[in-house]
Short mmCIF file of C-alpha atoms and ligand atoms in Angstrom, two decimals:
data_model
loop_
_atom_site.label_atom_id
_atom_site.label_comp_id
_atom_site.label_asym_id
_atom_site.label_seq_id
_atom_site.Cartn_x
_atom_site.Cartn_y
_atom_site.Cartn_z
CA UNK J 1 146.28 -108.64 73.60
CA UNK J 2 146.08 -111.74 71.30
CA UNK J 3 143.62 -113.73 73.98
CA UNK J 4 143.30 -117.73 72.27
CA UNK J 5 139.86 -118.37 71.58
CA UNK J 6 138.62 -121.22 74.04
CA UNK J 7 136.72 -122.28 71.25
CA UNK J 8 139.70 -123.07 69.08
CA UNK J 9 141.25 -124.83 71.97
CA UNK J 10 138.12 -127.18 72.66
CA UNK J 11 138.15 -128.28 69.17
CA UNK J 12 142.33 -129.09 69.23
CA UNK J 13 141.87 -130.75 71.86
CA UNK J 14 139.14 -132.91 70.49
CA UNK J 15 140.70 -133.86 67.21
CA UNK J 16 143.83 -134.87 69.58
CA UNK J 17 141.36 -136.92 71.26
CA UNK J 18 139.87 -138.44 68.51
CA UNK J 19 143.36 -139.29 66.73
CA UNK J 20 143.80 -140.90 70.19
CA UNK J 21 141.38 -143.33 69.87
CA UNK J 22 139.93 -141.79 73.28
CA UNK J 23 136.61 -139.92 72.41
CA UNK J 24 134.11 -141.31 74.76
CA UNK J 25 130.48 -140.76 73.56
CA UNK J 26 127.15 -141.63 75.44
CA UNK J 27 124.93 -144.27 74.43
CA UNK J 28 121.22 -144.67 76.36
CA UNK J 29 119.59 -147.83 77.10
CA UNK J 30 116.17 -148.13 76.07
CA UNK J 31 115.10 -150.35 78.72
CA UNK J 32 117.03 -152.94 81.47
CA UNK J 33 115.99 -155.86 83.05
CA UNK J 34 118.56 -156.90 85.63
CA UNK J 35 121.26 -157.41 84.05
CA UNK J 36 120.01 -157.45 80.22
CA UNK J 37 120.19 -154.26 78.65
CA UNK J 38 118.41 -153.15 75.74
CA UNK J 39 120.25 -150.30 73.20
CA UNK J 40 119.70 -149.57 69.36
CA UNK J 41 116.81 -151.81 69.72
CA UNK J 42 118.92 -155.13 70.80
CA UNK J 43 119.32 -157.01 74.12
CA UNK J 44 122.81 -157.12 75.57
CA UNK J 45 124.19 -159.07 78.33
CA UNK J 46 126.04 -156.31 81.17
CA UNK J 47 129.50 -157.37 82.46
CA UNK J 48 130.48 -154.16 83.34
CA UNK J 49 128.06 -153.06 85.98
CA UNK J 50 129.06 -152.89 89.38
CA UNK J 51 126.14 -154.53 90.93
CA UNK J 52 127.89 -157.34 92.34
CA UNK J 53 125.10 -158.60 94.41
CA UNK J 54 122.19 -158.03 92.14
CA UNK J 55 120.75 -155.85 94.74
CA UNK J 56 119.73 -153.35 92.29
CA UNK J 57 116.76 -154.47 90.70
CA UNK J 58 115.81 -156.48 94.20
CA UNK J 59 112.11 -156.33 94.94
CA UNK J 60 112.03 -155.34 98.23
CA UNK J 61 114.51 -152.64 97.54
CA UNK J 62 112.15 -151.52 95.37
CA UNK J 63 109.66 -151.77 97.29
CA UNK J 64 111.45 -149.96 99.83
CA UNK J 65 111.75 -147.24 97.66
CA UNK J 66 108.76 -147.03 96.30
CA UNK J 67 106.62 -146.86 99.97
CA UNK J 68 109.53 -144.39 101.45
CA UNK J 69 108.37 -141.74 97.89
CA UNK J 70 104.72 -142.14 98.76
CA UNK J 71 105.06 -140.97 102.37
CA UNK J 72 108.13 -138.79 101.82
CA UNK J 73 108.10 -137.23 98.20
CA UNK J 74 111.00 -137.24 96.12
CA UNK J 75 113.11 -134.62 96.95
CA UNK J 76 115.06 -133.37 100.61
CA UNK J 77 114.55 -130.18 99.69
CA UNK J 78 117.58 -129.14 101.26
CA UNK J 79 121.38 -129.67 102.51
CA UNK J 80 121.21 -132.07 105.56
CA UNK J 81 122.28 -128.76 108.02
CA UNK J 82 119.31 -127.32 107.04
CA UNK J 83 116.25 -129.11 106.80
CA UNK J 84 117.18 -131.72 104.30
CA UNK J 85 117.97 -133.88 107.07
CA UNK J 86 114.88 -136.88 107.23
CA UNK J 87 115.13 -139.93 109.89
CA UNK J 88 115.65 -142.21 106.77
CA UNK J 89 119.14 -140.44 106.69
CA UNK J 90 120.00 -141.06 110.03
CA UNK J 91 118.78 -144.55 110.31
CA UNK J 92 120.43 -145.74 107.71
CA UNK J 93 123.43 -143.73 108.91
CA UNK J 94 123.23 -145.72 112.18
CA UNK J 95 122.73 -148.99 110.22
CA UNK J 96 126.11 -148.88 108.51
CA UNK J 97 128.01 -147.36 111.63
CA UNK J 98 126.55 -150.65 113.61
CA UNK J 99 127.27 -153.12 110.74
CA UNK J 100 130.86 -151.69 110.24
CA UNK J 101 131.69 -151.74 113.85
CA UNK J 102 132.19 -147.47 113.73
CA UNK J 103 130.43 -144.99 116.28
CA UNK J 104 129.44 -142.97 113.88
CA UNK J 105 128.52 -142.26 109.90
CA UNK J 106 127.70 -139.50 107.85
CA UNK J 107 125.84 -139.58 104.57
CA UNK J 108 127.04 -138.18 101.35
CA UNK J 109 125.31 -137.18 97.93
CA UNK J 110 128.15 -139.75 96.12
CA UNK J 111 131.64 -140.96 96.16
CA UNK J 112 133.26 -138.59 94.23
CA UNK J 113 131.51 -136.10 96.79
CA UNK J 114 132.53 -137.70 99.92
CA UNK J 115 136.25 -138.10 98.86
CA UNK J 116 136.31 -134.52 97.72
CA UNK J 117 134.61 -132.99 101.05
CA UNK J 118 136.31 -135.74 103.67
CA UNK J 119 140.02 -134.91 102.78
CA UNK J 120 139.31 -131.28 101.52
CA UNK J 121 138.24 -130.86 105.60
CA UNK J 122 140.48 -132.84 107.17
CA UNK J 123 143.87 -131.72 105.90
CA UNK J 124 144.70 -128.01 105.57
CA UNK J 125 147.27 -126.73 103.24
CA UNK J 126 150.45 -127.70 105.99
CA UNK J 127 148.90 -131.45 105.50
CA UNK J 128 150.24 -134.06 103.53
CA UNK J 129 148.22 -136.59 101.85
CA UNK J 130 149.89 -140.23 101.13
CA UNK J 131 147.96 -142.02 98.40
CA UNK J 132 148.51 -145.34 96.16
CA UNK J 133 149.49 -144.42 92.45
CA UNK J 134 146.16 -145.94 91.61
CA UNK J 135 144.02 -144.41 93.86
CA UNK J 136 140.80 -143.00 92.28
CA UNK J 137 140.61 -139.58 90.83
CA UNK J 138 137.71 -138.64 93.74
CA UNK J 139 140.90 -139.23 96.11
CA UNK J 140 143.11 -137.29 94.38
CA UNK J 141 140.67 -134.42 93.79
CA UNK J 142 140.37 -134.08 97.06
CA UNK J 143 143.67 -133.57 97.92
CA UNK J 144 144.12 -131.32 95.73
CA UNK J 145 140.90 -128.89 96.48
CA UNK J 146 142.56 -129.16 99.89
CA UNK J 147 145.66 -127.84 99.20
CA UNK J 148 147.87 -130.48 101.30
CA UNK J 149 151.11 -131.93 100.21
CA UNK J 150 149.98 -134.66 97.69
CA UNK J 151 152.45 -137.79 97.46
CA UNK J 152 151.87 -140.93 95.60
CA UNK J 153 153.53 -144.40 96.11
CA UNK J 154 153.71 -147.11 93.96
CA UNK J 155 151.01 -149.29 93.27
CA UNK J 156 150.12 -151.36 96.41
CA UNK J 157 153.75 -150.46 97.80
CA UNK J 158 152.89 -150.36 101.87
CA UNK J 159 156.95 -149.37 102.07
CA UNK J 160 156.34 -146.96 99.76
CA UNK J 161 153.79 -145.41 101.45
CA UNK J 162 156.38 -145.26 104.49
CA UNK J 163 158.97 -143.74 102.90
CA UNK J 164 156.50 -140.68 101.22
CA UNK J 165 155.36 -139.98 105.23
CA UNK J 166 159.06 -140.15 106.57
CA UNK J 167 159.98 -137.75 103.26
CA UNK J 168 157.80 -134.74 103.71
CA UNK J 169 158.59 -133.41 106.90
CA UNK J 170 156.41 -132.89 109.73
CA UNK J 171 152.84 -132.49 108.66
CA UNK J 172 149.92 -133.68 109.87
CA UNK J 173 149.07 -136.27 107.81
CA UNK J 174 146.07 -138.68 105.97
CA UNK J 175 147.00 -142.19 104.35
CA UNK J 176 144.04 -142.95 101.91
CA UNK J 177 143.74 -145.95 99.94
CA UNK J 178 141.18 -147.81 97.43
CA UNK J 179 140.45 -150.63 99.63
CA UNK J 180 139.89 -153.05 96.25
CA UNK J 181 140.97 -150.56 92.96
CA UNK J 182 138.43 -150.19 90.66
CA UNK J 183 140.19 -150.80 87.19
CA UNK J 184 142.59 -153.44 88.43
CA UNK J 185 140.15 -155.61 91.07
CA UNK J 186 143.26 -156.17 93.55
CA UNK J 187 143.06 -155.47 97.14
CA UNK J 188 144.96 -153.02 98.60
CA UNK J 189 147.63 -154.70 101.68
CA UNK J 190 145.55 -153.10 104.41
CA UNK J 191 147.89 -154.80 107.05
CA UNK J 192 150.83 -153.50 105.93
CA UNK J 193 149.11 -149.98 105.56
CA UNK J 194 147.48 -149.95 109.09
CA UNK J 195 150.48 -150.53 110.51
CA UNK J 196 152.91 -148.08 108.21
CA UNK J 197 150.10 -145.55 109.45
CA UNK J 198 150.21 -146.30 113.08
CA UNK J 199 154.45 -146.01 112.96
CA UNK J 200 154.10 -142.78 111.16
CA UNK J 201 151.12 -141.29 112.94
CA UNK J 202 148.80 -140.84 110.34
CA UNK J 203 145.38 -141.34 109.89
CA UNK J 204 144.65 -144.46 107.48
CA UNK J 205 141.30 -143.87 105.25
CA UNK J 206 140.24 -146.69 103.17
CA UNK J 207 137.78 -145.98 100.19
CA UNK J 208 135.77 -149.47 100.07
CA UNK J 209 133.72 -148.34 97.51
CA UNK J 210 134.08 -152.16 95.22
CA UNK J 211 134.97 -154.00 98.42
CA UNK J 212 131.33 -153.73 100.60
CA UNK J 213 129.20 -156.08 100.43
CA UNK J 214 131.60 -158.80 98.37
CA UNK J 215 134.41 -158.62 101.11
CA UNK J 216 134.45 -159.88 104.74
CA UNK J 217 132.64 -161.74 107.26
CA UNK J 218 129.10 -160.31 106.77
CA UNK J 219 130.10 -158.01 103.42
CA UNK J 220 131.48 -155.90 105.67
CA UNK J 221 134.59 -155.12 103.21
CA UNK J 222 138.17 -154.96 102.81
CA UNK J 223 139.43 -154.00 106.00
CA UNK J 224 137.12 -156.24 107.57
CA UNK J 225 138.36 -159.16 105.27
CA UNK J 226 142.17 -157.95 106.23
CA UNK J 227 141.27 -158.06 109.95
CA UNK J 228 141.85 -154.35 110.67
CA UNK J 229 139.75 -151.22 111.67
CA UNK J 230 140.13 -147.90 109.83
CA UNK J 231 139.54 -144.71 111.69
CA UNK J 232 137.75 -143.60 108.32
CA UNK J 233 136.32 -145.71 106.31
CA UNK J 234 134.36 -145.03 103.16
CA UNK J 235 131.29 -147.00 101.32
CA UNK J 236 129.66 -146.01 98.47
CA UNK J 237 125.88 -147.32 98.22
CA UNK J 238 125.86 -147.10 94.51
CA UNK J 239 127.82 -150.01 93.62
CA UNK J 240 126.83 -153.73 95.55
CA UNK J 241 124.31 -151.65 97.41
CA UNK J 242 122.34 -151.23 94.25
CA UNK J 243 121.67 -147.36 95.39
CA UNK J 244 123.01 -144.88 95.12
CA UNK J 245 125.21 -142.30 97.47
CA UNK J 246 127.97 -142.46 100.23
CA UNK J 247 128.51 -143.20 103.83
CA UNK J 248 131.82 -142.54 105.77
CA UNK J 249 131.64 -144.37 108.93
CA UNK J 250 134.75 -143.84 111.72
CA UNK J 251 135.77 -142.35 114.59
CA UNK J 252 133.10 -139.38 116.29
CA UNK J 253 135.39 -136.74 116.05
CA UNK J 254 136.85 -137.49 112.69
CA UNK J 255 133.34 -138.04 111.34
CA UNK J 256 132.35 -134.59 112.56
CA UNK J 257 135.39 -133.04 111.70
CA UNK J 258 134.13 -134.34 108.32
CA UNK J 259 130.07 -132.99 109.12
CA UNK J 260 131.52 -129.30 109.97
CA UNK J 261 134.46 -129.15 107.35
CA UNK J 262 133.36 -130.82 104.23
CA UNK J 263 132.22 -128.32 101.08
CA UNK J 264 130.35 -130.97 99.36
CA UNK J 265 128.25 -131.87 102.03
CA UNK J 266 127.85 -128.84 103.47
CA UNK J 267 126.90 -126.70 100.19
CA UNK J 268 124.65 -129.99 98.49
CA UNK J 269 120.84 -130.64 98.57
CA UNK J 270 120.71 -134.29 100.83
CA UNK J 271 119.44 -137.30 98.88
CA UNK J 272 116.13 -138.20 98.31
CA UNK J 273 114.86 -139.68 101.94
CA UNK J 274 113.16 -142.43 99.70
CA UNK J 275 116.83 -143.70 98.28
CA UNK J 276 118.26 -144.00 101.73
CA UNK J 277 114.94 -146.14 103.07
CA UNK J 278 116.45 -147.96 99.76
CA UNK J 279 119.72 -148.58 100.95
CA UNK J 280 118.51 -149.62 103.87
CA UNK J 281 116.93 -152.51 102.92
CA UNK J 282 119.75 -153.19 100.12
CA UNK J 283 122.13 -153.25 103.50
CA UNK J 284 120.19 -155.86 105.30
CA UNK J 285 120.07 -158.15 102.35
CA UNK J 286 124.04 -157.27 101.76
CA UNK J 287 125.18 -158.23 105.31
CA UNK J 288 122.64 -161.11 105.18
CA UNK J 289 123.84 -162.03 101.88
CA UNK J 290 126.54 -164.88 102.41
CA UNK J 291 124.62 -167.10 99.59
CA UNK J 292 124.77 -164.20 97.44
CA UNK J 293 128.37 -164.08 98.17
CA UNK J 294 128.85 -167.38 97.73
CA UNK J 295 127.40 -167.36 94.09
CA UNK J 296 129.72 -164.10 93.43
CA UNK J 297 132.71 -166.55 94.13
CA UNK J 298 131.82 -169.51 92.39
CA UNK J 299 131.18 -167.24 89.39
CA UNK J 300 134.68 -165.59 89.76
CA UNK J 301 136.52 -168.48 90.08
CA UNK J 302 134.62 -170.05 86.86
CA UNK J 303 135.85 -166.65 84.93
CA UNK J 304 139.23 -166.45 85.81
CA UNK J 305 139.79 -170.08 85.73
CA UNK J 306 138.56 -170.48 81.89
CA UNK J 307 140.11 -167.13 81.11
CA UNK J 308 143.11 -168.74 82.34
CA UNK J 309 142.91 -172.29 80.31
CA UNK J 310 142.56 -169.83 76.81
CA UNK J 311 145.27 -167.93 77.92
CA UNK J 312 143.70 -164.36 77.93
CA UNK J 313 145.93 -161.61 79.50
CA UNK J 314 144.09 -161.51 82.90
CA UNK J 315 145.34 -159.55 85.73
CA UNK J 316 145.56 -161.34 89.10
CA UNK J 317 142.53 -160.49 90.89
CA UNK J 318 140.03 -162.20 93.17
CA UNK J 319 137.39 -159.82 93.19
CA UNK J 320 134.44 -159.17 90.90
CA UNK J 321 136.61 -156.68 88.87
CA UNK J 322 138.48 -159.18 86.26
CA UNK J 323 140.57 -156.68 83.62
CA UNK J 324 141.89 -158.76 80.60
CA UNK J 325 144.82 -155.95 79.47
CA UNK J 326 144.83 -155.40 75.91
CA UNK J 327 147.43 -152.05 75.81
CA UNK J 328 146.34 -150.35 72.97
CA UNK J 329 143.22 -147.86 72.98
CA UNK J 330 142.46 -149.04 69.17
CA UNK J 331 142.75 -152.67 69.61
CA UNK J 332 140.27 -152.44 73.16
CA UNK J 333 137.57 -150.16 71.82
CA UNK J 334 137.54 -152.90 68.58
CA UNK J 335 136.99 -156.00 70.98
CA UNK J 336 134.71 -154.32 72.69
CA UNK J 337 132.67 -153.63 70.20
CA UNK J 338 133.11 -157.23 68.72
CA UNK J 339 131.66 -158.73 71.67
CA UNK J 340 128.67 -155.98 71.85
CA UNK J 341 128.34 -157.44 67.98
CA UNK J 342 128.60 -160.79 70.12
CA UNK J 343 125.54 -159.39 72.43
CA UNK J 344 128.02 -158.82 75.63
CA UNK J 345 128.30 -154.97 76.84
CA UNK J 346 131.96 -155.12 78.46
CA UNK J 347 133.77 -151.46 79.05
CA UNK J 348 136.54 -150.63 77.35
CA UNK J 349 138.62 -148.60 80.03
CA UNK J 350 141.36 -146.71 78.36
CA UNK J 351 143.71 -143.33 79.75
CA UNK J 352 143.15 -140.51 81.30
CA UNK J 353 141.20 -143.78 83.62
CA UNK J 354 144.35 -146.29 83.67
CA UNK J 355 148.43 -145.55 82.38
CA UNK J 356 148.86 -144.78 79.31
CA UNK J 357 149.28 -147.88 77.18
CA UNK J 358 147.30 -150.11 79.45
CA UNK J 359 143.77 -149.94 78.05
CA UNK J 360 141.46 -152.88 79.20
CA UNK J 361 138.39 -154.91 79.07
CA UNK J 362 137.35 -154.26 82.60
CA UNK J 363 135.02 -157.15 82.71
CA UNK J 364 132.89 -157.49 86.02
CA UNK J 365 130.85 -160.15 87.36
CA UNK J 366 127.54 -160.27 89.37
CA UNK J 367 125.94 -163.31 91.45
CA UNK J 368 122.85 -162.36 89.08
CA UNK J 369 125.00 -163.87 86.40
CA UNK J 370 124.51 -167.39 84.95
CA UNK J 371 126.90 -169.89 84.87
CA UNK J 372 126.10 -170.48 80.94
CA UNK J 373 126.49 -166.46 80.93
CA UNK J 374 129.74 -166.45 81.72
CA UNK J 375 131.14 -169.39 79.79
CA UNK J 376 129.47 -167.71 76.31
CA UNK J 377 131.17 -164.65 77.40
CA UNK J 378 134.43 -166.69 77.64
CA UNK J 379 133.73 -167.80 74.10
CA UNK J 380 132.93 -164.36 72.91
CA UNK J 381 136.52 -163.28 74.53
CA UNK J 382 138.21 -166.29 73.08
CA UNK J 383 137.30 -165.47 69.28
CA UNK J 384 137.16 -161.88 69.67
CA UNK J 385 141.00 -162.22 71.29
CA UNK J 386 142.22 -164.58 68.16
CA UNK J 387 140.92 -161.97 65.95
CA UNK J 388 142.89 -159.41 66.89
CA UNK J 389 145.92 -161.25 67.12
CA UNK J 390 145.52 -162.19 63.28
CA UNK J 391 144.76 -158.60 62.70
CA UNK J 392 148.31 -156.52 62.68
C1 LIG V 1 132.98 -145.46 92.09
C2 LIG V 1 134.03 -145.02 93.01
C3 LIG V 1 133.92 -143.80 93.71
C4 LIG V 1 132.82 -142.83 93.40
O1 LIG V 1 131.62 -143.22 93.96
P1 LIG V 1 130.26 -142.69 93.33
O2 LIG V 1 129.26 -142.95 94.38
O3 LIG V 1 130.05 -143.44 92.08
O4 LIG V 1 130.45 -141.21 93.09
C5 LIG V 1 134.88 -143.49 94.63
N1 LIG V 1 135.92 -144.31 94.86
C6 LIG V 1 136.08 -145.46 94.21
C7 LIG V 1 137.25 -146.32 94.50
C8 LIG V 1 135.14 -145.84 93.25
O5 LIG V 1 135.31 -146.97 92.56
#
């Protein structure tokens, strides 16, 4: 037998990558400040974290943190079923079931985690799952560890959606959405969704993970903001919670369905106690945090508005996420690196992460931003755009 050496493989498969224009290579910060960055020895200002609120640096998250590690230690020291399970976790467990408006929550090691475990233990292999085209890859993973029927709709498509649950025969069957997707920044039409899933009898699940905190009366999210209640909803704390981890809030029996079922919760150490006395406090300033929210608005409008008047290709979003779609991998990495050379750090978000052909500045703003920030990024995007339309 003429086995192929994996080695060989990993190397083809890396010069196809690099001819591709879609190497991805790690780069440490030396130090941070909010939402300055230092790397190779220079200060950069971040517009691609997703710290929307500035809750991440926050001193009495800190602090929070900081007090809950000198009681507590560090580590759990074990999966929540066994004795990993501190008070911290369930109080802040209660504290996002109450602010949501759910009976009950369950806390997970991440997103990706939580997306993976929840459908992998709710849906069996005579399941379907329903999901938008653009769903993330945690969501998909998940369907696919669980071995359902996986069917995609197009992009926002609530009809769509319909006609995938009336196609696949008579499963038993989950509806999961982004609530606001994460390389686009538009909202997904929860309305419509709630509704298709209620006609079709299945179970809607909306991953808020960029939507908490920045949607909604009280930050409370996109379903909250679209006036509807999801049996399952998903938060992650790691994004305008300034954490880090997961919390799916919902219905008791779903959530436990979820607490007996799910692999990645059931086989994972639980977070450090000291990170959810964190998020705790981070939750009380986010559902407190209209002025914050306020700011985050203000600042968005100011973005789009100017990236509008110089005519960059924005896509229509009224969220923190504001993509300006450049297409080609080549032509993105350069103007990102142009505006790093500019002092900006803005991602460059190319395929296997969007379509092919659709690579992006995913540019995201924070109410810890300045005004004058944002209008010398604009600049920065303006010259760094001209450039590359002089350049063939
Ligand atoms: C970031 C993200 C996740 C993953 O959450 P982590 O806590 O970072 O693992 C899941 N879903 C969506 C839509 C996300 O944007």
């Amino acid at each position: 037998m003429a086995r192929p050496s994996l080695r060989e493989r990993l190397a083809q498969r890396h010069a196809a990558r690099a001819e591709a224009h879609a190497l991805r290579r790690l780069r440490p910060a030396q130090a941070r400040e909010g939402l300055r960055l230092q790397r190779d020895g220079r200060w950069l200002t971040v517009f691609c974290s997703n710290d929307y609120l500035g809750l991440a640096d926050h001193p009495r998250v800190v602090a929070a943190l900081r007090q809950a590690a000198a009681e507590h230690g560090v580590g759990s020291t074990s999966a929540h079923l066994v004795n990993g399970h501190h008070r911290l976790h369930a109080e802040l467990e209660e504290a996002v079931a109450e602010w949501l408006g759910h009976p009950r929550a369950l806390l997970f090691g991440s997103g990706f985690m939580a997306n993976v475990g929840v459908i992998q233990a709710l849906l069996e292999t005579d399941g379907l799952c329903v999901q938008d085209r653009l769903n993330h890859a945690s969501l998909l993973d998940g369907a696919r560890q669980s071995g359902a029927l996986l069917r995609r709709y197009p992009h926002g498509d609530a009809e769509g959606a319909r006609r995938q649950l009336q196609g696949a025969g008579e499963r038993p069957a989950l509806l999961a959405t982004d609530g606001v997707f994460s390389m686009d920044g538009d909202i997904a039409p929860l309305a419509a969704l709630a509704g298709v899933a209620t006609d079709e009898n299945a179970l809607l699940y909306v991953d808020d993970a960029h939507g908490i905190g920045v949607l909604g009366p009280q930050g409370r999210g996109s379903p909250a903001a679209a006036g509807i209640r999801s049996p399952l909803h998903l938060i992650t704390l790691g994004k305008a919670l300034g954490g880090h981890g997961a919390v799916l809030a919902g219905e008791s029996e779903l959530v436990d369905a979820v607490l007996q079922g799910a692999r990645s919760y059931l086989f994972s150490t639980a977070l450090p106690p000291a990170l959810a006395a964190a998020s705790l406090e981070a939750l009380r300033l986010a559902r407190a945090g209209d002025g914050l929210r306020q700011r985050l608005d203000a600042l968005i409008a100011r973005f789009a508005g100017g990236a509008r008047q110089l005519g960059l290709p924005l896509l229509p979003s009224t969220t923190p996420i504001q993509p300006i779609l450049l297409g080609d991998n080549a032509r993105c990495l350069a103007a990102a690196e142009a505006l790093e050379q500019a002092g900006f750090l803005v991602a460059a978000i190319r395929p296997p992460t969007v379509p092919a052909g659709q690579a992006r500045l995913r540019v995201t703003l924070s109410a810890a931003h300045g005004d004058a920030e944002v209008d010398a990024l604009l600049d920065a995007l303006d010259r760094v755009c001209r450039q590359l339309e002089s350049t063939p």
